[in-house]
Amino acid sequence: MIDRTTSITKVIKNLNLDTLQDRRTANRLCILHKARQGLLALPVEHLLKPSLRQSRHTHSDSYQIITCAKDYYKYSYFPKTVIDWNQLPQSIINIQDSTSFKTAVQEFLKQD
């Protein structure tokens, strides 16, 4: 039974539920994944530029980070999603099926 002193965060962890932040991140990444595959009418190729150089921390499908002077743009869809996209491992990026991609992203986010 839950009373006033029960920590909701602990209840969520005990039930092994995704946090709201993780659900939002997974959904943003799934939208970008579908757009890259042409399943959504989102002009990704016109809005995002591929990364100019690779390092051991990036993958071949990384995008350039979008620099922002204002917070209202910094926390909008594309700048925020590009950062999360670039942190995904290549094995997840290579998944073609949308459902499998979402499952893999959710598992990846739980590891953090």
Short mmCIF file of C-alpha atoms in Angstrom, two decimals, residues 33 92 95-106:
data_model
loop_
_atom_site.label_atom_id
_atom_site.label_comp_id
_atom_site.label_asym_id
_atom_site.label_seq_id
_atom_site.Cartn_x
_atom_site.Cartn_y
_atom_site.Cartn_z
CA HIS A 33 14.75 6.55 -36.93
CA ILE A 92 21.24 -0.11 -32.50
CA ILE A 95 18.37 -2.02 -36.75
CA GLN A 96 15.84 -1.63 -39.57
CA ASP A 97 12.61 -2.71 -37.84
CA SER A 98 10.97 0.12 -35.87
CA THR A 99 9.68 -2.11 -33.08
CA SER A 100 13.05 -3.79 -32.60
CA PHE A 101 14.74 -0.39 -32.67
CA LYS A 102 12.46 0.95 -29.94
CA THR A 103 13.06 -2.12 -27.76
CA ALA A 104 16.82 -1.82 -28.20
CA VAL A 105 16.75 1.89 -27.37
CA GLN A 106 14.69 1.27 -24.24
#
